[in-house]
Short mmCIF file of C-alpha atoms in Angstrom, two decimals:
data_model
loop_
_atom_site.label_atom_id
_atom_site.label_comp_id
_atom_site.label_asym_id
_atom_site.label_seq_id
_atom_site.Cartn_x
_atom_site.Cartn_y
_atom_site.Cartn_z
CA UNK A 106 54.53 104.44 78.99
CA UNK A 107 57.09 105.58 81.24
CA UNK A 108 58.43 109.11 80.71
CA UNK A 109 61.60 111.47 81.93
CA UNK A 110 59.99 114.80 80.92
CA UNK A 111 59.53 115.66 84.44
CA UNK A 112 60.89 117.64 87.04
CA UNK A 113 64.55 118.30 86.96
CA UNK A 114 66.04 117.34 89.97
CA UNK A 115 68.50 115.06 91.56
CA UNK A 116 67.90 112.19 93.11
CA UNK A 117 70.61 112.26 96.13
CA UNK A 118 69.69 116.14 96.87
CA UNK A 119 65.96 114.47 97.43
CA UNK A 120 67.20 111.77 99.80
CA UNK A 121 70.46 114.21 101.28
CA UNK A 122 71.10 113.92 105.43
CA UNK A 123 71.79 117.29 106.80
CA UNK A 124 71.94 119.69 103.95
CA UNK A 125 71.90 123.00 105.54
CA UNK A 126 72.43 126.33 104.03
CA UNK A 127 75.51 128.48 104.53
CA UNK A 128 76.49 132.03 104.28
CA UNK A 129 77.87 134.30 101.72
CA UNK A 130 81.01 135.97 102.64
CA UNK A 131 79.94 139.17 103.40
CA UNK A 132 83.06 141.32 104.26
CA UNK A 133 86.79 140.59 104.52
CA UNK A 134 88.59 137.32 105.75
CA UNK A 135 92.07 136.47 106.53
CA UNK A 136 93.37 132.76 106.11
CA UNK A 137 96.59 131.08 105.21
CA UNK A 138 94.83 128.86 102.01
CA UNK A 139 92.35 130.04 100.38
CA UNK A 140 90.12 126.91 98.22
CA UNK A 141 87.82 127.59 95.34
CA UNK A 142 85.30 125.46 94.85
CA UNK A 143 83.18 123.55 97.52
CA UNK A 144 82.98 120.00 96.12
CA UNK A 145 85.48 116.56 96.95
CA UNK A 146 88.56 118.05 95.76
CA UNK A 147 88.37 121.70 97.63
CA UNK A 148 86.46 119.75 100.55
CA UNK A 149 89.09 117.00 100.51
CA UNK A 150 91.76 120.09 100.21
CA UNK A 151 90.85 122.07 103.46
CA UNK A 152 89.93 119.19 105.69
CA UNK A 153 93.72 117.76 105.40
CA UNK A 154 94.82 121.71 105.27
CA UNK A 155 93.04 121.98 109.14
CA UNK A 156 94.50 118.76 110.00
CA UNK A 157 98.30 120.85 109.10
CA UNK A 158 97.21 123.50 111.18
CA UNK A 159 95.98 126.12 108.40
CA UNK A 160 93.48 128.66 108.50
CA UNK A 161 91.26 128.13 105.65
CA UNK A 162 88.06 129.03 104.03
CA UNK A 163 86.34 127.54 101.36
CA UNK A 164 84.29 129.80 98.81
CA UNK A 165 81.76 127.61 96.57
CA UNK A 166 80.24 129.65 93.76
CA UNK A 167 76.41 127.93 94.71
CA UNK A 168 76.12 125.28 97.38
CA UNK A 169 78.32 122.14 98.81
CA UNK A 170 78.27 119.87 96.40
CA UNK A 171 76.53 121.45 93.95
CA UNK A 172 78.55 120.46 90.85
CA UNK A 173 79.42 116.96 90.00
CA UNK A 174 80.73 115.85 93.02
CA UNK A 175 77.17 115.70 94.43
CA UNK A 176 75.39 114.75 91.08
CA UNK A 177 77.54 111.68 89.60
CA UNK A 178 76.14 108.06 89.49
CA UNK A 179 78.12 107.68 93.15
CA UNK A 180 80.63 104.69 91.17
CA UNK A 181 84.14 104.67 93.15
CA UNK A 182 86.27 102.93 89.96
CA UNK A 183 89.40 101.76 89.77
CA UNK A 184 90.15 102.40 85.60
CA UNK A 185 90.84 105.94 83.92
CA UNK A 186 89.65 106.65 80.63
CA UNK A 187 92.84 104.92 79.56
CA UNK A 188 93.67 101.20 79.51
CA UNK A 189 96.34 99.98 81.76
CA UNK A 190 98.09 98.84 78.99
CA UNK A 191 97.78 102.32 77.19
CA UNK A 192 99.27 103.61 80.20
CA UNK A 193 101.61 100.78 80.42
CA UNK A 194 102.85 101.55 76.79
CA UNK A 195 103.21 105.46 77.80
CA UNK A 196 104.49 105.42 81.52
CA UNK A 197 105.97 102.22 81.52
CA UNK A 198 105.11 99.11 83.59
CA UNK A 199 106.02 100.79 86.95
CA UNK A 200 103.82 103.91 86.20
CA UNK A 201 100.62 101.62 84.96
CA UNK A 202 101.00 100.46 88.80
CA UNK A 203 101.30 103.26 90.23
CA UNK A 204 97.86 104.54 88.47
CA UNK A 205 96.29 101.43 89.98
CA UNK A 206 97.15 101.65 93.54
CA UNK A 207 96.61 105.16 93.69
CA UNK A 208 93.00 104.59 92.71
CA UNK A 209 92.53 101.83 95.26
CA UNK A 210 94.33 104.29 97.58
CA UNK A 211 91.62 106.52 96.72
CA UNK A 212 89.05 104.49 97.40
CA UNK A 213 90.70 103.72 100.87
CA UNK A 214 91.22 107.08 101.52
CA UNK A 215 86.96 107.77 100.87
CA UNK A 216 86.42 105.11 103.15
CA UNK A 217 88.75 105.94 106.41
CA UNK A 218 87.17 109.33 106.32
CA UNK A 219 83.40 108.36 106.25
CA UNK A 220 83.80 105.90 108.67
CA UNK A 221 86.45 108.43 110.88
CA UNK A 222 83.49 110.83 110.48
CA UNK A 223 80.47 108.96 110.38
CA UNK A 224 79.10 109.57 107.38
CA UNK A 225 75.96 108.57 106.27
CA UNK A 226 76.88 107.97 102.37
CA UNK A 227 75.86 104.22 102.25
CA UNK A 228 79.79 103.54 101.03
CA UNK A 229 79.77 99.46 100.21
CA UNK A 230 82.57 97.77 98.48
CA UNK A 231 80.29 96.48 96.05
CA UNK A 232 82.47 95.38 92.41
CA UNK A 233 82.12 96.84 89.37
CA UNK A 234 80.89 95.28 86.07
CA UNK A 235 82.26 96.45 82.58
CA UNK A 236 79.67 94.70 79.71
CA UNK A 237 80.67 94.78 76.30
CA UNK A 238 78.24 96.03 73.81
CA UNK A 239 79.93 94.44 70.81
CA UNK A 240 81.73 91.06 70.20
CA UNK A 241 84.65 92.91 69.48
CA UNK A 242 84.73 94.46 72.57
CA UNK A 243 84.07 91.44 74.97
CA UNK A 244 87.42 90.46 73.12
CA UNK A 245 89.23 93.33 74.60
CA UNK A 246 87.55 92.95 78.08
CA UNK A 247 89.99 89.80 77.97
CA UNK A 248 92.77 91.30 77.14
CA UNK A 249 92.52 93.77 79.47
CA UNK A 250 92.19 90.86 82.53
CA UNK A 251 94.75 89.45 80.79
CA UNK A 252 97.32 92.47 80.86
CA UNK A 253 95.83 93.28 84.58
CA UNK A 254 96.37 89.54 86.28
CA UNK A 255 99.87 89.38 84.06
CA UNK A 256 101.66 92.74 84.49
CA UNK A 257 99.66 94.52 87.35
CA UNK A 258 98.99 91.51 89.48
CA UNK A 259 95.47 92.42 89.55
CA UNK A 260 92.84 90.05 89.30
CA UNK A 261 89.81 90.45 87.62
CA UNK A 262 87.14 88.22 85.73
CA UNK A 263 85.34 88.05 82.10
CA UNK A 264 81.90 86.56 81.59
CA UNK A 265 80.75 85.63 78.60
CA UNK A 266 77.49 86.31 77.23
CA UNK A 267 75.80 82.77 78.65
CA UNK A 268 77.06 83.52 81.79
CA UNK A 269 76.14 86.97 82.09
CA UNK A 270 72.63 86.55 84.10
CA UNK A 271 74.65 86.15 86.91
CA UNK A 272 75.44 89.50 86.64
CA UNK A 273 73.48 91.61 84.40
CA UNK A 274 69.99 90.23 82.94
CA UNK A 275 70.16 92.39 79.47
CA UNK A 276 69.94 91.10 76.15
CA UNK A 277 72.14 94.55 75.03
CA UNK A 278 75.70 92.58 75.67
CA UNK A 279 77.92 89.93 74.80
CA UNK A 280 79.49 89.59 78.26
CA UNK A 281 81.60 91.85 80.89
CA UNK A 282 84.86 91.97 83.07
CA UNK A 283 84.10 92.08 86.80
CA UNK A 284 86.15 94.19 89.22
CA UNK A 285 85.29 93.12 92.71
CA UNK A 286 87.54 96.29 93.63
CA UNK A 287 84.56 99.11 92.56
CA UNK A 288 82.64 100.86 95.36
CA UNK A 289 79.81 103.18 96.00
CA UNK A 290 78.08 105.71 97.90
CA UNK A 291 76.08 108.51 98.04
CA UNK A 292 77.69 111.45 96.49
CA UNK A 293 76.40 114.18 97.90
CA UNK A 294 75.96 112.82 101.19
CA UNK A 295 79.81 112.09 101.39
CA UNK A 296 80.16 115.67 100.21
CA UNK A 297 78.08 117.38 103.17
CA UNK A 298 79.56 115.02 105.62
CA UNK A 299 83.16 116.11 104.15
CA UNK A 300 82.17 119.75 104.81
CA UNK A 301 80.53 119.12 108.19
CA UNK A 302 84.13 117.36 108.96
CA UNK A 303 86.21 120.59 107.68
CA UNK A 304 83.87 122.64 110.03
CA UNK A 305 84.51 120.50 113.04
CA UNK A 306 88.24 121.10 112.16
CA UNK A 307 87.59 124.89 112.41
CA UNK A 308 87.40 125.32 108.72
CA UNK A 309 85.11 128.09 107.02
CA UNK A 310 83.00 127.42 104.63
CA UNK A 311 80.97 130.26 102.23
CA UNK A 312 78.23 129.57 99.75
CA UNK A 313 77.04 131.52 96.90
CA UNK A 314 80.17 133.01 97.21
CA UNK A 315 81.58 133.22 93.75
CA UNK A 316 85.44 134.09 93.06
CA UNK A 317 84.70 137.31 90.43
CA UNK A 318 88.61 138.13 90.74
CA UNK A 319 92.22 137.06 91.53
CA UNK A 320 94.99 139.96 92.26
CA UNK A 321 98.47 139.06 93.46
CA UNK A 322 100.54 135.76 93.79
CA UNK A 323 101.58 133.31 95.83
CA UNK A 324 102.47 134.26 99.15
CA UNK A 325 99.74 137.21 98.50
CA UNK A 326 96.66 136.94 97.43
CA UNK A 327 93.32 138.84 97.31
CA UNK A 328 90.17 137.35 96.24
CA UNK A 329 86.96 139.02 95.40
CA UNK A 330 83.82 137.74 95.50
CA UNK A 331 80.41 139.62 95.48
CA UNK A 332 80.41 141.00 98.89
CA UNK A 333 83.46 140.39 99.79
CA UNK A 334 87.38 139.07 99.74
CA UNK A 335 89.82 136.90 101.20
CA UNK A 336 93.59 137.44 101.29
CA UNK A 337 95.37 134.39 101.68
CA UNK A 338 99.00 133.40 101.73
CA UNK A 339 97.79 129.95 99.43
CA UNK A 340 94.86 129.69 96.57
CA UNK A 341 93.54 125.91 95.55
CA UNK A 342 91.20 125.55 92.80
CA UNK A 343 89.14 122.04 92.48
CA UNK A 344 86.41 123.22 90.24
CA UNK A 345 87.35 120.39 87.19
CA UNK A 346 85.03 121.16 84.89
CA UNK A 347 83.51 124.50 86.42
CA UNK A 348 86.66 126.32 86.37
CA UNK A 349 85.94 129.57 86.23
CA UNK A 350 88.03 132.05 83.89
CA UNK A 351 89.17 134.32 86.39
CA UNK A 352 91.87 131.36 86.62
CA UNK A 353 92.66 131.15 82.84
CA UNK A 354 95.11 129.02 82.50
CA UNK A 355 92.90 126.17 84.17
CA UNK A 356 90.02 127.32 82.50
CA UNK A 357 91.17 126.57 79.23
CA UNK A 358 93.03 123.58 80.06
CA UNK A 359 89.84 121.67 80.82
CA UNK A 360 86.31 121.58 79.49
CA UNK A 361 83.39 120.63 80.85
CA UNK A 362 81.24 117.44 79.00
CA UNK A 363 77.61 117.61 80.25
CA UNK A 364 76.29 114.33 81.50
CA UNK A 365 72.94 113.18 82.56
CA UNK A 366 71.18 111.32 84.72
CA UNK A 367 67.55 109.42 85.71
CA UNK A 368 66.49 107.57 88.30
CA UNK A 369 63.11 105.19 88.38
CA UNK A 370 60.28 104.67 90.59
CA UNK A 371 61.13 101.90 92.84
CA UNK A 372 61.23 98.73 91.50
CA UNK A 373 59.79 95.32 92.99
CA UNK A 374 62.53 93.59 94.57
CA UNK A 375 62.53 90.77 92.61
CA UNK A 376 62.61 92.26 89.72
CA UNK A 377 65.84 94.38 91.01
CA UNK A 378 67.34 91.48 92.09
CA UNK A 379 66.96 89.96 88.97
CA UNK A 380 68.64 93.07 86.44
CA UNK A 381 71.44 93.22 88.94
CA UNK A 382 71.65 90.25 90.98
CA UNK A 383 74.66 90.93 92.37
CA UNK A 384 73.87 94.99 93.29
CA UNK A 385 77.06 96.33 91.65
CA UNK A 386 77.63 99.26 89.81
CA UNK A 387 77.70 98.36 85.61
CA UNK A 388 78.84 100.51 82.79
CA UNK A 389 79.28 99.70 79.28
CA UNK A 390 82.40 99.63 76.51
CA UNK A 391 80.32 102.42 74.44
CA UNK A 392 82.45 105.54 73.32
CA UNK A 393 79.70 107.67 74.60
CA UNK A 394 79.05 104.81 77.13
CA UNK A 395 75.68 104.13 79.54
CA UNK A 396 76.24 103.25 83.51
CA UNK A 397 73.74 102.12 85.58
CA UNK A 398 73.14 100.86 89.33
CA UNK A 399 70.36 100.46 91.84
CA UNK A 400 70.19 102.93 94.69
CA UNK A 401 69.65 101.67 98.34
CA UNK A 402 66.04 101.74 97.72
CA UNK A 403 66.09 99.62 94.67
CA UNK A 404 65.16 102.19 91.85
CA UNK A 405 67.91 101.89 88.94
CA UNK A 406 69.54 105.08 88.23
CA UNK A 407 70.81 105.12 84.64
CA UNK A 408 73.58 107.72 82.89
CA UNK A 409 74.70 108.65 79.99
CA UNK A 410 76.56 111.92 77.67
CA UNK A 411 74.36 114.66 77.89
CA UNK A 412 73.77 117.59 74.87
CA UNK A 413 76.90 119.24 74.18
CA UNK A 414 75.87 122.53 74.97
CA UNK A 415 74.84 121.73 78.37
CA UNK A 416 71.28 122.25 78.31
CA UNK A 417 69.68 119.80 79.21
CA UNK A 418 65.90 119.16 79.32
CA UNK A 419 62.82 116.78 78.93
CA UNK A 420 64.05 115.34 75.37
CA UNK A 421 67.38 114.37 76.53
CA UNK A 422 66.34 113.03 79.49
CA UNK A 423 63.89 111.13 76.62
CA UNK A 424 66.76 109.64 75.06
CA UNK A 425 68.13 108.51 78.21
CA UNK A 426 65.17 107.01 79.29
CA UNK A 427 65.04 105.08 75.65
CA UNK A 428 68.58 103.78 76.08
CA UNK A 429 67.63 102.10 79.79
CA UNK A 430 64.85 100.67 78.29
CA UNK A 431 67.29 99.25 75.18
CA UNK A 432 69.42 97.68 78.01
CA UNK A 433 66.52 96.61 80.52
CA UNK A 434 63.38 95.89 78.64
CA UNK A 435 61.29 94.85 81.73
CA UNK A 436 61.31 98.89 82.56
CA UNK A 437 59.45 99.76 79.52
CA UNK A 438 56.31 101.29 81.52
CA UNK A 439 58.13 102.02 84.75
CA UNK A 440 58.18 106.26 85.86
CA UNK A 441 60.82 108.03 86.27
CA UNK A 442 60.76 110.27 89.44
CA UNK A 443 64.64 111.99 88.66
CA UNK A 444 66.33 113.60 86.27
CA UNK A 445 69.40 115.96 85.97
CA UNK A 446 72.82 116.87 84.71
CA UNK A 447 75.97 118.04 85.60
CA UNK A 448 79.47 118.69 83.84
CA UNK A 449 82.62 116.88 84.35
CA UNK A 450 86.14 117.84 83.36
CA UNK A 451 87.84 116.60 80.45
CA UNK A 452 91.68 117.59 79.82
CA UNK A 453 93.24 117.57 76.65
CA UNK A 454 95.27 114.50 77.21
CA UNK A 455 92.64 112.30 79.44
CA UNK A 456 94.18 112.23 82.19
CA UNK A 457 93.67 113.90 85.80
CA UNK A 458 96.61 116.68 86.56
CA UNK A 459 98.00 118.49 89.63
CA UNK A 460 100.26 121.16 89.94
CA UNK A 461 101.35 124.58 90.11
CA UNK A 462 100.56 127.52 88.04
CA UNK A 463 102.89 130.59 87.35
CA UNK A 464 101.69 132.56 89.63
CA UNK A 465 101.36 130.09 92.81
CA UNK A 466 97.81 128.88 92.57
CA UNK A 467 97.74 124.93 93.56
CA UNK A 468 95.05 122.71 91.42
CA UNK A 469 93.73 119.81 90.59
CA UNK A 470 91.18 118.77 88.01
CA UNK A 471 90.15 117.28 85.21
CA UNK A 472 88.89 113.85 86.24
CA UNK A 473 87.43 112.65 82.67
CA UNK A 474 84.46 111.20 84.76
CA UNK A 475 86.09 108.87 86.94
CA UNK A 476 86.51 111.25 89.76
CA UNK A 477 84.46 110.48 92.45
CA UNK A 478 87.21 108.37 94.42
CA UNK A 479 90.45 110.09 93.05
CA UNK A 480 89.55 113.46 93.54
CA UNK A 481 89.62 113.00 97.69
CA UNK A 482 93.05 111.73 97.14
CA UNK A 483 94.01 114.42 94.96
CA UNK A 484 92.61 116.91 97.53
CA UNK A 485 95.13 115.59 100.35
CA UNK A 486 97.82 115.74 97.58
CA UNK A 487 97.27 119.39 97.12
CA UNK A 488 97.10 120.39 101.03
CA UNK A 489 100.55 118.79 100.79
CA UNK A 490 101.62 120.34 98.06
CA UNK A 491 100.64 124.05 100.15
CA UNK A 492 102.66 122.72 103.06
CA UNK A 493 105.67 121.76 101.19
CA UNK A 494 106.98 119.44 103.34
CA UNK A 495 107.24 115.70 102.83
CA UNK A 496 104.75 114.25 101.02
CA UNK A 497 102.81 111.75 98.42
CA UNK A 498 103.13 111.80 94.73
CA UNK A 499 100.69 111.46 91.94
CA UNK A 500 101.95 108.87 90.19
CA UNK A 501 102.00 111.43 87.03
CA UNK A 502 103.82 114.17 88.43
CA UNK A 503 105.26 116.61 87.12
CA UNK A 504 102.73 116.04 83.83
CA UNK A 505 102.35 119.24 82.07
CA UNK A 506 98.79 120.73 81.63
CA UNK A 507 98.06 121.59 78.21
CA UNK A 508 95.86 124.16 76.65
CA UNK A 509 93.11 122.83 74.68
CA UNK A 510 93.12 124.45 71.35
CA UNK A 511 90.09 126.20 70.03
CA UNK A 512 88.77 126.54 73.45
CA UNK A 513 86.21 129.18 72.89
CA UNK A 514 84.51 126.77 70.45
CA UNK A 515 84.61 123.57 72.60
CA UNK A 516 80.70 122.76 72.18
#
């Protein structure tokens, strides 16, 4: 029988392009922006920041794409953990529209820069496939085409469950929505490439370089790390859901929800071809859903919530490996060769926020798992925010960005 009590490691660190260590800051620096946190929103953040003309330097408490951005399932989704027509019913029409194009905006935006830069991330507009694990829910996969093709002008398509093996070849569901809008890539490839791309700009970049203090404000600040500090006119923080509590009122405004990850041996072709004929990315209508895809090399990587108190380990990875084989029986023996986690930000009201805080530091975070695309966008949005000039809008901005009660007991 197959097993995930393994290794722990990541699957896109062992198959990364030009991963190259980088130093500490050892000593003082002096930059216009400082950016906390060296995955796609900080990246994202001082790569449009050189493009203004800013000196800026990146600190990243452990390596470039260490957290999330270089551990998801590499899905580049159009939805948020709302509906449209939730966010229809709270924003009005307009503002459920808004939502949409700035997600394919940010899928654009992921695009124009790996190709700009060459990337290596294997980016492919691929489609996305939502299956419904009840009855019930197939029924709401329609209405949500429904309310998309109607209101949004967005078309989309539902299966149902006879006509799903031209999709996904699981007994598990009743049928599924296709997006042919969904992407993907490799995560933290697109992250190293994003950093190489800052660097070529004349950005610096600092590793294992944690921020253990903040002093001053906007216009005026000091940062500390171990062996170091940087004053800088401008502070942005993208760590979502690794905010650190030297910024407090981001830190408990989002927590972090540990999710995991496994990844197979390689599978015969035409057995791949036959799960996922069609070589999108898939996940489910479950509250504490599963999401699967093959990688370029045809193993299936398959995701799901991991223990709340972040620890993961050989029996979650267990129960993960249990759920793929619910959805994909054919796997039962097959080896898993990967397994990790990683934590991804989760504000109080769902939704992704950027802003301002009292004393001048520029943020934005909590992507409720559906970052990978957004989160570039957001980036830009901040370095325009620091300039202060002209400039795009989140769609939700000004939202306010509420503390989540009972913070120090969020496991």
């Amino acid at each position: 029988m197959g097993s995930a009590g393994g290794p722990v490691r990541s699957y896109w660190a062992a198959t990364a392009l030009g991963d190259r260590p980088r130093p500490a800051l050892d000593g003082e620096v002096d930059v216009d922006a400082a950016v906390v946190g060296g995955g796609f929103t900080g990246l994202s953040a001082a790569y449009h920041l050189r493009g203004y003309g800013y000196r800026t330097a990146v600190l990243e408490r452990h390596r470039v794409g260490w957290g999330a951005s270089g551990l998801n399932a590499g899905f580049l989704l159009t939805g948020y953990k709302w509906s449209y027509a939730t966010l229809a019913r709270r924003f009005g029409l307009d503002g459920a529209r808004a939502m949409l194009r700035f997600k394919l905006d940010a899928i654009d935006l992921v695009e124009e820069i790996a190709t700009r830069h060459g990337i290596p991330c294997d980016f492919r507009r691929c489609g996305a496939v939502v299956a419904a694990h009840l009855p019930g829910a197939l029924d709401g996969l329609r209405r949500a085409q429904e309310f998309a093709a109607g209101a949004l002008g967005y078309e989309t398509w539902v299966l149902d469950r006879e006509a799903m093996p031209e999709e996904l070849l699981s007994p598990r569901y009743w049928g599924a929505r296709v997006d042919p809008h969904g992407a993907a890539f490799h995560p933290l490839n697109y992250a190293l490439g994003l950093a190489q791309a800052v660097e070529e700009r004349g950005g610096l970049i600092f590793e294992d370089s944690p921020v253990t203090a903040v002093e001053g404000r906007a216009g005026a600040f000091v940062l500390h790390t171990p062996r170091g500090r940087v004053r800088a006119a401008h502070v942005v923080v993208g760590t979502d859901g690794y905010t650190p509590e030297v910024f407090p009122v981001l830190f408990r405004s989002v927590v972090g929800v540990g999710n995991n990850v496994i990844v197979t041996e390689p599978l015969d072709p035409e057995l791949a071809g036959r799960l996922i004929p069609r070589d999108r990315v898939v996940y489910d209508t479950k509250r504490l859903l599963w999401y699967f895809r093959l990688t370029p090399d045809r193993r299936l990587l398959f995701g799901g919530r991991g223990v709340l108190s972040g620890r993961e380990g050989p029996p979650s990875f267990e129960r993960l490996r249990r759920a793929m084989v619910t959805v994909f029986p054919e796997l039962q023996g097959c080896r898993i060769e990967f397994a990790w986690g990683s934590s991804v930000g989760f504000t109080r009201d769902f939704l992704p926020h950027i802003g301002r805080t009292g004393e001048g530091v520029h943020f934005a975070l909590g992507y409720c798992g559906s970052g990978a695309a957004v989160s570039t966008l957001m980036g830009k949005l901040v370095a325009q925010n620091v300039r202060g000039e002209e400039r795009e809008c989140y769609p939700l901005e000004p939202l306010p960005l509420l503390p989540i009660p009972l913070h120090g007991q969020r496991a």
